[in-house]
Each structure stands twice: as C-alpha cells, then as structure tokens.
Amino acid sequence: MPERQKGELSLFTREGFDMESFRYSGSRPGDDPGETYDIREYRSGDSIRQIHWKLSGKLDDIMIREKSFPVDDTVLILAEAFQAERDPQRAETVAEVFSAVLQSFMEKKISCQAGVYDHSTGKFRLEKIRTEEDRENILYRFLRYGSDAKTPVTVREYLKDPGIQNFANYVYITGDPQDKEAELLAAKGEVTIVGCGTGGRDSGGEQVLWKYGSQNPKDSQKQHMENNCPVSCWKLH
C-alpha cells in the first residue's frame, strides 16, 4: 500500500470544500424545504406551496422557490492509471495521491465514495469510504487491477451505466498530461482535477511538490530531490 503522506493542497483540508454544497446537489432540484436550489418566475403547473410570497411582493411578479435535492455521498473520487507514455514516477504519485485524498476525506469526515474499474471482472466498482478497511480495499483494486488498460477507462466505465449514482462533486486524479477524460464529468457536477506530474497547464489552481516513494532518512539529499513530483490541483470550468 502507498505510504501515507499529507500534501499542502487545500484539497486535503475541510476548508478546501464548501461543505454545505456537498450535502445538496447543485444540478437538480428536489424536495428539501430547508435548502433553496433556485428562484425563478412562475410557470404553469407550479405548486402554490412553492411561491416565494415575500419576494413576489417586492418584484410584483409571482416567484417560485425550488427546493434542493439532498444527497448522502456527494463526492466521487476517481483515479486513472492509464498513461499514454508510461512514467513510473507519475504512476507512483497517482497511487499515493489517491491514497492521501481518501485518507484525508475519511479523517475530516467528508462523506465520499471512490470508484475504480476492475479489469479482472470487467466491472466498475463504487466503494463508500468510511473506514480504513474501505480505503485499503479500493486501493488494492486500483493497484492490482486498474493499470491494464490501453486507453483511459475509469470515467467512461463510470458513465457507461445509465443507472449509476450521480454525484454533485468529482475529484479526478491523473498522471497523463494529455488526459481530457474529466471533461466528460462536467455535465454531471463540479469537477476538481489533480494532475500528478502533468504540469504546464494554465489551470489557475495550486501546485505542490509531492515526495513519492521511499523517504528513508538514510537516503541522500540527491535521492530526495529526485523523488519529488509536481502535483497540481484545479477546478474544471
């Protein structure tokens, strides 16, 4: 299993996320009276119970308050093992960052699930991350069965099933500079991309140097420097 390591990315902090938005879907209305999804003008067929009377009086028009759709696990964490040009450093960093994100979400009690494509069964698997055992199970599947593809498969296999659960927020971890798979998730919810060694993108996000692999104190300073991999994090707009 990848060794635990904490980066300085805000992704790994509770403050890095709008926790209330994680509890409610930003892409669909629902029936939770405690949260507002949208305010709009009245349309034929709207229930009188949805009228926002105070605002309607101010605007002299009938305004409707749409309620939010509550969700239990609003974050899906995905990691893609495929690289067009295989780089062991980036591959190792992807696995370690995946592990660290899961660990951080679990410790901060941010409700989430993780997904991997299992090449041994040909199925996409979702796992609720509640315990250390959950984290280790999904990491094992990623490390054991996730790197056999000749093309990126994680996002496409997730989207292939029309009945699969939707999420309001996605975290996508990749080590391939040419990876555009996260764009397929944009219609589903808010997407945060974590690029391991990808660099060179005008993402407007943040970047840290990730110390991957063995960090034995007996190693030389030169080896420590060689074990640094840039990790970038940005929102997909």
C-alpha angles and dihedrals in degrees: 000000000000114000116253115257133165120220126199095241114125085230087079094056131077088231089060090075136054095239095194091055088053090061095054132046115250093198105055139036122236143166106278106126092198097066132049121224098180145340115223144151120282118273128194110273097029115138117250087229089068095059114119095218099186095050092041089057093050095048095037089230134094109263125190126214112211114205124227129255109237118219130194102209107024099169124072116189116204130181124193117209097187120105124179088214108031114233117178092203093056091042092054092046092052090055093047094046090048089053093046094049091051091047093049094048090048093050093046090048092236104160109236148145130217127214134202135170111239108212091190092065101022090234136121110234129205121198128189107227106220105126140029088256090057090052093048092048095055092043091051091053091047094050096040103039108011103080103060098090126109091205133029107279111163100088095036093051090048091052094043094079108072091199097052119119118272123219133205093221134034131194112198120191119195140163097195116099090206095050111130097162094110089069088070088064095053093091090054101054146303113328128208115191123205110195117196111205091338097118127157097078123128089221100144088225133110135276138204134179108248118209102217131187127008114359097186110172088225091062117105123256088247091059090049090055092049090053094063118109122182113239119194128193127194143151118252111235 
